[in-house]
Short mmCIF file of N, CA and C in Angstrom, two decimals:
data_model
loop_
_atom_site.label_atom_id
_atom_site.label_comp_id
_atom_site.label_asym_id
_atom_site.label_seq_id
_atom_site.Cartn_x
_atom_site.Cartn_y
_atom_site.Cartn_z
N UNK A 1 5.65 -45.83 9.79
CA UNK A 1 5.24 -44.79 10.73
C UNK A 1 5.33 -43.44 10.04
N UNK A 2 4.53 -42.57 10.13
CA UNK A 2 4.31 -41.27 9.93
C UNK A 2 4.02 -40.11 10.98
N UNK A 3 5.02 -39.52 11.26
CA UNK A 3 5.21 -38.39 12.10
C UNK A 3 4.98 -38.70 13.72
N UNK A 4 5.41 -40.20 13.91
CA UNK A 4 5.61 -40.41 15.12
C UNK A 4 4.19 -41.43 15.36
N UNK A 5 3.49 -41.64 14.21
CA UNK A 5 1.96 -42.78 14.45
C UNK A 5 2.12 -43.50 13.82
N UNK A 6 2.06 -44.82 14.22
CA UNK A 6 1.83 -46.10 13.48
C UNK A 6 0.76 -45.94 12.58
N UNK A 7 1.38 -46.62 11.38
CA UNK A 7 0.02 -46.21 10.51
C UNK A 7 -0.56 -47.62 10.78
N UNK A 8 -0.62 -48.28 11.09
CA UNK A 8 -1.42 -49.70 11.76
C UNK A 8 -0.75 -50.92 10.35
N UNK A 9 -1.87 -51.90 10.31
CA UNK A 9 -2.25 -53.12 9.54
C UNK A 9 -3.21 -52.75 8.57
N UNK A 10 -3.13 -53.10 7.78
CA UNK A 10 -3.94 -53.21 6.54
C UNK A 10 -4.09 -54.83 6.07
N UNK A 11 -5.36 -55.03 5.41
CA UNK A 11 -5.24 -56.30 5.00
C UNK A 11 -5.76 -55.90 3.18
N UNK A 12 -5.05 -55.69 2.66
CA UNK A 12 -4.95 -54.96 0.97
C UNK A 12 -3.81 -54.39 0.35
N UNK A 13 -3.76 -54.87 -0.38
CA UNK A 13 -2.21 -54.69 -1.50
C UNK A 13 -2.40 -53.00 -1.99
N UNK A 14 -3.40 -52.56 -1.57
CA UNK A 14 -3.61 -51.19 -1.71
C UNK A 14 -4.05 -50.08 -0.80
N UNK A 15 -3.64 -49.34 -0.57
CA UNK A 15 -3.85 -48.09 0.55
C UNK A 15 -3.55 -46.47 -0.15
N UNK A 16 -4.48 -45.70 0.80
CA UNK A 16 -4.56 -44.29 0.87
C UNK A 16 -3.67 -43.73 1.83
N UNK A 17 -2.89 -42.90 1.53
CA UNK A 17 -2.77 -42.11 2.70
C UNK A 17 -3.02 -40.57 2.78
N UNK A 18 -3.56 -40.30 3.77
CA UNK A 18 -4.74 -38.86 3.86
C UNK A 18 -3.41 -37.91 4.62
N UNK A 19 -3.58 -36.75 4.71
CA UNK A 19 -2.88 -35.87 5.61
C UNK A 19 -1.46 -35.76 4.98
N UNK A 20 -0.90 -35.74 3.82
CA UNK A 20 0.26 -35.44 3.43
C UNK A 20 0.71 -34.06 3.04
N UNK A 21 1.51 -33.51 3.37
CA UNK A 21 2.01 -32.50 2.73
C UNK A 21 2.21 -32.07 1.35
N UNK A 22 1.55 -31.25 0.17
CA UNK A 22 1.86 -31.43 -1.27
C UNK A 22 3.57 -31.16 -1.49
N UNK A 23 3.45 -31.93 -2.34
CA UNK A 23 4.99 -31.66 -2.90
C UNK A 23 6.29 -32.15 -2.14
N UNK A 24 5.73 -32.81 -1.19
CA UNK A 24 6.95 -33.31 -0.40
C UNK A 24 7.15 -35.13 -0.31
N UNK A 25 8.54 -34.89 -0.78
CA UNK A 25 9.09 -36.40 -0.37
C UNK A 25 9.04 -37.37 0.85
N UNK A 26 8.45 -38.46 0.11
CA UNK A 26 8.36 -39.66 1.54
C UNK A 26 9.12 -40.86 0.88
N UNK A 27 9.40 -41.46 2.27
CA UNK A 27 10.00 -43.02 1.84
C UNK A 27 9.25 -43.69 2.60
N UNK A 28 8.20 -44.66 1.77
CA UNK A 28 7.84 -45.75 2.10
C UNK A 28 8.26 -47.15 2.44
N UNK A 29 7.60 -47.65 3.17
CA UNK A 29 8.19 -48.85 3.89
C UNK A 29 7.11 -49.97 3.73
N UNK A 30 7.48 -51.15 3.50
CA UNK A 30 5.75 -52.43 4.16
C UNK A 30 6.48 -53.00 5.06
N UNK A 31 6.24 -53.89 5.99
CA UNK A 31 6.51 -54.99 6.74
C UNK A 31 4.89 -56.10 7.23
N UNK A 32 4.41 -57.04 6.75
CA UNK A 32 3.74 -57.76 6.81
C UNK A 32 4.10 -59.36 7.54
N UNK A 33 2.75 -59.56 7.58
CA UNK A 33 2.58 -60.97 8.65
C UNK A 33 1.60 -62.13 8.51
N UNK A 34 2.48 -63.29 8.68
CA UNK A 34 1.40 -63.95 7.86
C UNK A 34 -0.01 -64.37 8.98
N UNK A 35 -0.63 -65.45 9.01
CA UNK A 35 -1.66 -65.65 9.26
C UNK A 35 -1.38 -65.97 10.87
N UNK A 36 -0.28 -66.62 11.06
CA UNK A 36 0.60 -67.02 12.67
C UNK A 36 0.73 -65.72 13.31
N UNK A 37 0.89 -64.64 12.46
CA UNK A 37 1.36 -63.67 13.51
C UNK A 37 2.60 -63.59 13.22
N UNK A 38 3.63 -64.33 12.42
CA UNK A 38 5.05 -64.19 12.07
C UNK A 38 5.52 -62.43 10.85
N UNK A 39 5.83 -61.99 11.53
CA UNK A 39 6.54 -60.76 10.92
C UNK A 39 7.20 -60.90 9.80
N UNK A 40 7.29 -60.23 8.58
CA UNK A 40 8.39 -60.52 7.86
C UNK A 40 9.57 -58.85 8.46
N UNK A 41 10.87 -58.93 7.67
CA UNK A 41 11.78 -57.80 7.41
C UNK A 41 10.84 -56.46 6.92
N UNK A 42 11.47 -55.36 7.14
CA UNK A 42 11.11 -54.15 6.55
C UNK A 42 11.31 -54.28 5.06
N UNK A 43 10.57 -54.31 4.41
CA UNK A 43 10.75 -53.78 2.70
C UNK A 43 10.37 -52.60 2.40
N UNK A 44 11.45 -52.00 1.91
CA UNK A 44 11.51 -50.39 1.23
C UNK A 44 10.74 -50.73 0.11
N UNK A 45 9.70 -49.35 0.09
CA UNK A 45 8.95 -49.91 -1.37
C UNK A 45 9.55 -48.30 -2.03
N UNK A 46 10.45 -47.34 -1.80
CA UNK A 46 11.13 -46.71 -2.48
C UNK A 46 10.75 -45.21 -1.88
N UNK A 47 11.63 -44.38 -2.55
CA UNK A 47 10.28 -43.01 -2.34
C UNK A 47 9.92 -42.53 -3.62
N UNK A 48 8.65 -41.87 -3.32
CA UNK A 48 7.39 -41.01 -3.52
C UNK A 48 7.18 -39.93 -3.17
N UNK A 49 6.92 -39.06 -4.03
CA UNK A 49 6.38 -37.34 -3.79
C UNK A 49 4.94 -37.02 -3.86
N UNK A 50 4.52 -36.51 -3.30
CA UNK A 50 3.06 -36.00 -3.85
C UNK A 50 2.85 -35.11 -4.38
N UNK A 51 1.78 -35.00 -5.27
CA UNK A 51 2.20 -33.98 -6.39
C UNK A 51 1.61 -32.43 -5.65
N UNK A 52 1.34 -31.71 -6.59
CA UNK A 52 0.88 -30.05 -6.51
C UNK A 52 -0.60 -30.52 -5.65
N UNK A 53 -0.68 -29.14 -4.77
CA UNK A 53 -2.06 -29.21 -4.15
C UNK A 53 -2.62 -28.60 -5.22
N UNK A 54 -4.22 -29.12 -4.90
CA UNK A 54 -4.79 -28.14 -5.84
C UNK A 54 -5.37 -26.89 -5.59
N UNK A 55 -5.49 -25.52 -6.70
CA UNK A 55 -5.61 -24.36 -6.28
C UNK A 55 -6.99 -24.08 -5.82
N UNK A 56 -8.28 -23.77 -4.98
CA UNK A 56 -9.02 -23.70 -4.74
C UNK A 56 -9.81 -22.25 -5.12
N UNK A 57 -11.15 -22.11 -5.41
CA UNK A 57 -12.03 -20.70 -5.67
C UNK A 57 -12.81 -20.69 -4.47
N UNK A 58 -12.25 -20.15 -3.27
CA UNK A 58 -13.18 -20.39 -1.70
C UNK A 58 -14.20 -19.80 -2.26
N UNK A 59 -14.22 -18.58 -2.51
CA UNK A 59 -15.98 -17.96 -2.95
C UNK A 59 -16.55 -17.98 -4.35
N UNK A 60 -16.02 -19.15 -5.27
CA UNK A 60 -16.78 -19.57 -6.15
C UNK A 60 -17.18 -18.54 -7.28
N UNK A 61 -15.98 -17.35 -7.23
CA UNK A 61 -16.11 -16.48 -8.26
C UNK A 61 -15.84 -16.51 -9.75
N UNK A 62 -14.89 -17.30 -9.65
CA UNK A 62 -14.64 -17.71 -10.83
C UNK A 62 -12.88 -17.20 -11.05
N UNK A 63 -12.12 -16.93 -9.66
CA UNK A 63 -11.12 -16.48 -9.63
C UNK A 63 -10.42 -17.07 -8.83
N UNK A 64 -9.45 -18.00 -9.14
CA UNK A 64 -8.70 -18.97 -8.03
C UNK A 64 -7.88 -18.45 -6.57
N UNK A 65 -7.75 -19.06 -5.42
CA UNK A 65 -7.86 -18.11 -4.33
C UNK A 65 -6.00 -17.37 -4.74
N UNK A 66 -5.26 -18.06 -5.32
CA UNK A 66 -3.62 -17.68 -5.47
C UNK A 66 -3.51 -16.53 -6.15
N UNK A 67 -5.15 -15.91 -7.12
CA UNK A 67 -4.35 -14.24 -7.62
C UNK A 67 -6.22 -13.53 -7.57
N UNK A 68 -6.70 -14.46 -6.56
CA UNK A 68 -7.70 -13.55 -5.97
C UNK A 68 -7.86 -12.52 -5.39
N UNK A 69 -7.91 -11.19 -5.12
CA UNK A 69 -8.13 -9.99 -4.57
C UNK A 69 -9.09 -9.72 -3.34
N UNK A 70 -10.13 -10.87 -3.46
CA UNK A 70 -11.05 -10.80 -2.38
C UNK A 70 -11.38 -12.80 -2.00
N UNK A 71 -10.53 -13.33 -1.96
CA UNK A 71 -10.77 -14.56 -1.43
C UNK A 71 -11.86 -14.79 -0.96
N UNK A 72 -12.91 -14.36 -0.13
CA UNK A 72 -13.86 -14.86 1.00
C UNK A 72 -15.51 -14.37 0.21
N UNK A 73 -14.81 -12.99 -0.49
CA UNK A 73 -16.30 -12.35 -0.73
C UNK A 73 -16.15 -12.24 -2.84
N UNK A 74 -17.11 -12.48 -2.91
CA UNK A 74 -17.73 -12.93 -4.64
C UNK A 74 -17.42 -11.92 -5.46
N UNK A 75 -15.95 -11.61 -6.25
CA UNK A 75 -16.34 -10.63 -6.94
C UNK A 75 -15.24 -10.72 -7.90
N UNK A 76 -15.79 -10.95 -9.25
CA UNK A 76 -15.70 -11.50 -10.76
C UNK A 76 -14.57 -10.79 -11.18
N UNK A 77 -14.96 -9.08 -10.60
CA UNK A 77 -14.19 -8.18 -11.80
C UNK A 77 -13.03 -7.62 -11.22
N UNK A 78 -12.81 -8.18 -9.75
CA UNK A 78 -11.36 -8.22 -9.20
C UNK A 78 -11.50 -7.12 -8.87
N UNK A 79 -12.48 -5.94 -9.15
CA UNK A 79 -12.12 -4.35 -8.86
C UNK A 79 -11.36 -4.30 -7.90
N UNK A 80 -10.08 -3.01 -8.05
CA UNK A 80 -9.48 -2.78 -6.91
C UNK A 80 -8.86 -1.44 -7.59
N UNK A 81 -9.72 -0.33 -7.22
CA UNK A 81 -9.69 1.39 -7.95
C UNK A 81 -8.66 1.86 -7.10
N UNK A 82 -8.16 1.47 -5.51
CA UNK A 82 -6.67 1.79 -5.28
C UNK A 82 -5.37 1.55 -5.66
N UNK A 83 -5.21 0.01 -6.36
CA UNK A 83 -4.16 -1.03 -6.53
C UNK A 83 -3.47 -1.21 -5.61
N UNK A 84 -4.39 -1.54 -4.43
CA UNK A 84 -3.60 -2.09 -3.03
C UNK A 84 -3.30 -3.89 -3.08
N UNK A 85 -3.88 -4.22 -4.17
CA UNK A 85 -4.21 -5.84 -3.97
C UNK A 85 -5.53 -6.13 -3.33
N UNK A 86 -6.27 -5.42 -3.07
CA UNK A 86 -7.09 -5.98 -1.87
C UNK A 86 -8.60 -4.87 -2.95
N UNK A 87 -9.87 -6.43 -3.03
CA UNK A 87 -10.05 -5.80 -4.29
C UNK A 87 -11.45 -4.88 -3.33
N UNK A 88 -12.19 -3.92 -3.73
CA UNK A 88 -13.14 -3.01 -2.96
C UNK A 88 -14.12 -3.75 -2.21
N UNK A 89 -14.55 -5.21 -2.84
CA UNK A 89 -15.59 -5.56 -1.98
C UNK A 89 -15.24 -6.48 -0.76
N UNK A 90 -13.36 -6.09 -0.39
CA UNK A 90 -13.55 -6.75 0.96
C UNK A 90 -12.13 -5.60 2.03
N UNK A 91 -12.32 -4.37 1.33
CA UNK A 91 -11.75 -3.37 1.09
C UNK A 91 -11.87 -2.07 1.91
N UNK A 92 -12.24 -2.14 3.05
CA UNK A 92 -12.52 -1.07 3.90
C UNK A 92 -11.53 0.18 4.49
N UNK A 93 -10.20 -0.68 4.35
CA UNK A 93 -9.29 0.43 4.93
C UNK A 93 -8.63 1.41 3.85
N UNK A 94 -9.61 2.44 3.41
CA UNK A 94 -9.36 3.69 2.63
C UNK A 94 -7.89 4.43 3.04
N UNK A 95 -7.38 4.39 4.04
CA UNK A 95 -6.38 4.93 4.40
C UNK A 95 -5.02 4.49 4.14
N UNK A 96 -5.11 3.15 4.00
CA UNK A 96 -4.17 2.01 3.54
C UNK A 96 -3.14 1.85 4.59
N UNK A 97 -3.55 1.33 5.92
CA UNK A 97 -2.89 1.45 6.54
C UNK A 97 -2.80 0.19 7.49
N UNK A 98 -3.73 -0.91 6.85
CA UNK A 98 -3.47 -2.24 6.83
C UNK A 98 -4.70 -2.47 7.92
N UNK A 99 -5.09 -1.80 8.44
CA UNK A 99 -6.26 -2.02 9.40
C UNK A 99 -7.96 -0.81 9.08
N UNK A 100 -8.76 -1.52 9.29
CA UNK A 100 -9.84 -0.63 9.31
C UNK A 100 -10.96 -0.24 10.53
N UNK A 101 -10.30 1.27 10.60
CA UNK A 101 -10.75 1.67 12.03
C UNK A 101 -11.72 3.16 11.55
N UNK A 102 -11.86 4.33 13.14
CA UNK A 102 -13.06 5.42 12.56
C UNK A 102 -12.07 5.53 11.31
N UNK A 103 -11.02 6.26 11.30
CA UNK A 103 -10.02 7.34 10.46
C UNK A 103 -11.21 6.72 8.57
N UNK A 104 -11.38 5.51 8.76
CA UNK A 104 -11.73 5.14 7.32
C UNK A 104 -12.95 5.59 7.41
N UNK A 105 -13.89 5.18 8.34
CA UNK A 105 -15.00 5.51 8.52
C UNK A 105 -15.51 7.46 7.85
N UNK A 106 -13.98 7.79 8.62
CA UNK A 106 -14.13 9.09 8.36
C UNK A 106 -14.35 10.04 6.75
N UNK A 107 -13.38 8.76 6.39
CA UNK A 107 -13.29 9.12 4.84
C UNK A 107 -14.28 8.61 4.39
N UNK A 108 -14.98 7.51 4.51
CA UNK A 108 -16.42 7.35 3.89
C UNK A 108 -17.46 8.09 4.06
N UNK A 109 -17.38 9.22 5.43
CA UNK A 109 -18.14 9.87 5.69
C UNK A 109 -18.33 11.21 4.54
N UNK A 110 -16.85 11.72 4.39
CA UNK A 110 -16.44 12.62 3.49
C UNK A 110 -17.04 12.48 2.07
N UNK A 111 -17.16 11.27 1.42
CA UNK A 111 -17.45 10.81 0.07
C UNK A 111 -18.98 10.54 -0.10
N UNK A 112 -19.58 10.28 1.22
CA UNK A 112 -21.23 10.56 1.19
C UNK A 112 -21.85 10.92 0.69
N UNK A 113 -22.70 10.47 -0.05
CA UNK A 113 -23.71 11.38 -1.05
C UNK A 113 -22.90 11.78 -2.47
N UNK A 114 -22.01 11.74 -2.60
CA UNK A 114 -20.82 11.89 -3.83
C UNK A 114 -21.78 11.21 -4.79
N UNK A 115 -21.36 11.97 -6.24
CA UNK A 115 -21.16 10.95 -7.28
C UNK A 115 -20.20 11.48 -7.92
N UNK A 116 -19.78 10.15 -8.86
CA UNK A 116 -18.81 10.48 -10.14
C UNK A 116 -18.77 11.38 -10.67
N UNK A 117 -17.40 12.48 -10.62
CA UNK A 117 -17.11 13.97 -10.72
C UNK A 117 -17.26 14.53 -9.92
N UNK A 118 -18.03 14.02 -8.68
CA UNK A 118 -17.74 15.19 -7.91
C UNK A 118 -16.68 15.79 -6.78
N UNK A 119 -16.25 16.60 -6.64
CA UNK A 119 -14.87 16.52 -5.79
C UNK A 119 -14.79 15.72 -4.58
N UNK A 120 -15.74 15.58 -3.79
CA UNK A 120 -15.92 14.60 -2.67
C UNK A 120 -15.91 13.13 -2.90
N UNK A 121 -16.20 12.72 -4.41
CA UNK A 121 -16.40 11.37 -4.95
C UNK A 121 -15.10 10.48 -5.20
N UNK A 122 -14.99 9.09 -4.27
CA UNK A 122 -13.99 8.85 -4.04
C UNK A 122 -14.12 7.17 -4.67
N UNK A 123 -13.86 6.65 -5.34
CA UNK A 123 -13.72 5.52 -6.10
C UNK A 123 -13.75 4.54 -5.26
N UNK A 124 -12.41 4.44 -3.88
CA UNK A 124 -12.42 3.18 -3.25
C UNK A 124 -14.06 3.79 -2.26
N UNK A 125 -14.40 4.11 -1.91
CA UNK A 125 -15.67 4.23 -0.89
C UNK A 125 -17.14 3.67 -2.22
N UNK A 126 -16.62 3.98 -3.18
CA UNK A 126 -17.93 3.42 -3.97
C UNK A 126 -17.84 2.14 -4.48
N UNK A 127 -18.16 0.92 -3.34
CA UNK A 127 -17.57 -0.56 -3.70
C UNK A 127 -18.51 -1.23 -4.70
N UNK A 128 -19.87 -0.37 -4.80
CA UNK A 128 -20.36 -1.65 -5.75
C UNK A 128 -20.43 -0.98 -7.37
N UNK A 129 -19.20 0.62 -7.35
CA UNK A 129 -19.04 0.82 -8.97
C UNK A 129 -20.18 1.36 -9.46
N UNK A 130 -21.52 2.65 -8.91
CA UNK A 130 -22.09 2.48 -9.10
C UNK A 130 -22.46 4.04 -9.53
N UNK A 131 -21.61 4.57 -9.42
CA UNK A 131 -20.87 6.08 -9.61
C UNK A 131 -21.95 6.75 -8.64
N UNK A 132 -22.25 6.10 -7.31
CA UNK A 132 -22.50 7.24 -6.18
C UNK A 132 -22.40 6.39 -5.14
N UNK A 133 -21.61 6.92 -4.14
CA UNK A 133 -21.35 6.17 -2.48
C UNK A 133 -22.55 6.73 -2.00
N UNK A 134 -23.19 5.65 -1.33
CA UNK A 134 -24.54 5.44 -0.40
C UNK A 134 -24.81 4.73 0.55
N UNK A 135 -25.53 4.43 1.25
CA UNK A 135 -25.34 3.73 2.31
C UNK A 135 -25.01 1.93 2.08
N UNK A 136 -25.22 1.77 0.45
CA UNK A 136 -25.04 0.26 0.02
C UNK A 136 -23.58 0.19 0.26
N UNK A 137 -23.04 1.14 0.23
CA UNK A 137 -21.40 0.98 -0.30
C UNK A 137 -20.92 0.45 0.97
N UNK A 138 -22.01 0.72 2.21
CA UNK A 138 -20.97 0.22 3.50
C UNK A 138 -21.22 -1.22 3.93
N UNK A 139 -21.89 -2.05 3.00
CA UNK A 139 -22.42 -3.78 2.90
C UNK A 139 -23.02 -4.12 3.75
N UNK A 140 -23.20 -5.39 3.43
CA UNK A 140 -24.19 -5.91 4.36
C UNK A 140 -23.64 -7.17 4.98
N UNK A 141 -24.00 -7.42 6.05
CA UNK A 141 -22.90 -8.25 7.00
C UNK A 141 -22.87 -9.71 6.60
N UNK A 142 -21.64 -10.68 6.72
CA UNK A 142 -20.60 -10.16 7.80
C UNK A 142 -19.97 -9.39 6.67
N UNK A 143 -19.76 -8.85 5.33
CA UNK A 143 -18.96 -8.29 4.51
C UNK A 143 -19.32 -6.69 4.72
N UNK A 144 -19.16 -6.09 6.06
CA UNK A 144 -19.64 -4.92 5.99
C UNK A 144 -18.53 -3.89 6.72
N UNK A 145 -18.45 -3.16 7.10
CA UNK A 145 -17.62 -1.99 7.44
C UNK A 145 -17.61 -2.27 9.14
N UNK A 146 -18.35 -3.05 9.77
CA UNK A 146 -18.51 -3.23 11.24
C UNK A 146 -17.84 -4.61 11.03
N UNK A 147 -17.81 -5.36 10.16
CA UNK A 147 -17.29 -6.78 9.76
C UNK A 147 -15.97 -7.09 10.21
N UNK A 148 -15.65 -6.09 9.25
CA UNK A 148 -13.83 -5.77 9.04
C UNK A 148 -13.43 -4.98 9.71
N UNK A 149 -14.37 -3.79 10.73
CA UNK A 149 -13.65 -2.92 12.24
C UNK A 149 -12.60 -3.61 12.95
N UNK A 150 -11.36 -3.09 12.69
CA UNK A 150 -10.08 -3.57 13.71
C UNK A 150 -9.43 -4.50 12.67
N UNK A 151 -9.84 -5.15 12.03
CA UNK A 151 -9.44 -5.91 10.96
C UNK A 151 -8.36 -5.23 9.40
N UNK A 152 -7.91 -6.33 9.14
CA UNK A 152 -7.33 -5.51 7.73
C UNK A 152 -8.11 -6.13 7.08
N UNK A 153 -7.53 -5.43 5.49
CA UNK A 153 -9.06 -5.85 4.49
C UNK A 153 -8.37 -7.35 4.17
N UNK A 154 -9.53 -7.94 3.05
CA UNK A 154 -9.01 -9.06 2.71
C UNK A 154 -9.55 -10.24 3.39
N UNK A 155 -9.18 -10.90 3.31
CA UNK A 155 -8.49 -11.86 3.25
C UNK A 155 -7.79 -12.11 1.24
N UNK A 156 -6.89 -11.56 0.59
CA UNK A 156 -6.41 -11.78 -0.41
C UNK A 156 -5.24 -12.18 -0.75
N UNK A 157 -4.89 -12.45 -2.10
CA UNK A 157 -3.74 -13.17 -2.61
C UNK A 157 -2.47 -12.25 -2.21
N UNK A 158 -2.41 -11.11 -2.26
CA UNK A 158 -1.67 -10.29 -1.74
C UNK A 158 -1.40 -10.10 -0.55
N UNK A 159 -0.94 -9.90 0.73
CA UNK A 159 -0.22 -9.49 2.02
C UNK A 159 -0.13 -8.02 1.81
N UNK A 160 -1.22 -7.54 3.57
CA UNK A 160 -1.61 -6.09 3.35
C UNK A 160 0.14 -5.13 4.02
N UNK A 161 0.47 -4.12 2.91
CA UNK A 161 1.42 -3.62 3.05
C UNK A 161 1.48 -2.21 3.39
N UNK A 162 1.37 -1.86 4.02
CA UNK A 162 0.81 -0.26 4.72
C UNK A 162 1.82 0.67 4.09
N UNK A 163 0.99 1.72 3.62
CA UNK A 163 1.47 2.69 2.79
C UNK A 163 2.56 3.77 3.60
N UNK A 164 3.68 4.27 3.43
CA UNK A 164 4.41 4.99 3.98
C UNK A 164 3.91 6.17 3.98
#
């Protein structure tokens, strides 16, 4: 039995079992029957661990999701011009304040039309690196600035930690 379910009958000297926890210890058991229906005793067949889960690339960037920066949305070069953990292209809350509401909006408003050097030109508002914030910088959905409204950024390897 496993977590309170019979794992049933099998008729094979070999079995799967699906739904395990990685890395955690089990003690296995058989008890079999012959063709009458006669039961034998419980036989301990010992314990067993399962090994490491494996690490997954949800968006296929080429960056595994455990020191990914943007888990959900595609992006190679990890950019992250604040060093919040949370890399620009899933990165909306300029304020760092773990959620993205107007106040960010506001600051993207500020950096508008900016380019690189200019005093208004603000690095995290220019997500696609392109040395001028434009209307691309606010994406295109669901990875967009209305996407992530009310939301914190991310979904990343990091846990969003709001700036004091």
């Amino acid at each position: 039995t496993t977590a309170g379910t019979n794992s049933g009958w099998i008729n094979s000297l070999n079995w799967t079992s699906g739904g395990l926890t990685c890395e955690t210890f089990y003690n296995f058991q058989a008890k079999a029957r012959n063709g009458d229906g006669i039961e034998t005793i419980i036989v301990p067949l010992g314990l067993q661990t399962t090994g490491a889960c494996a690490i997954v690339d949800t968006d296929g960037d080429g960056v595994l999701d455990d020191v990914d920066n943007c888990i959900t949305v595609i992006n190679p070069d990890q950019r992250d011009s604040n060093g919040d953990g949370h890399g620009n292209f899933c990165d909306y809350d300029y304020d760092n304040n773990c959620v993205t509401q107007f106040p960010d909006l506001g600051i993207f408003g500020a950096a508008f039309g900016s380019v690189t050097g200019d005093a208004n030109y603000n690095a995290d508002t220019d997500r696609d690196n392109n040395g001028v914030v434009n209307f691309l910088d606010l994406g295109a959905p669901p990875n967009n600035f209305a996407g992530y409204f009310l939301a914190p950024p991310g979904p990343s390897a990091d846990a969003c930690v709001p700036e004091l």
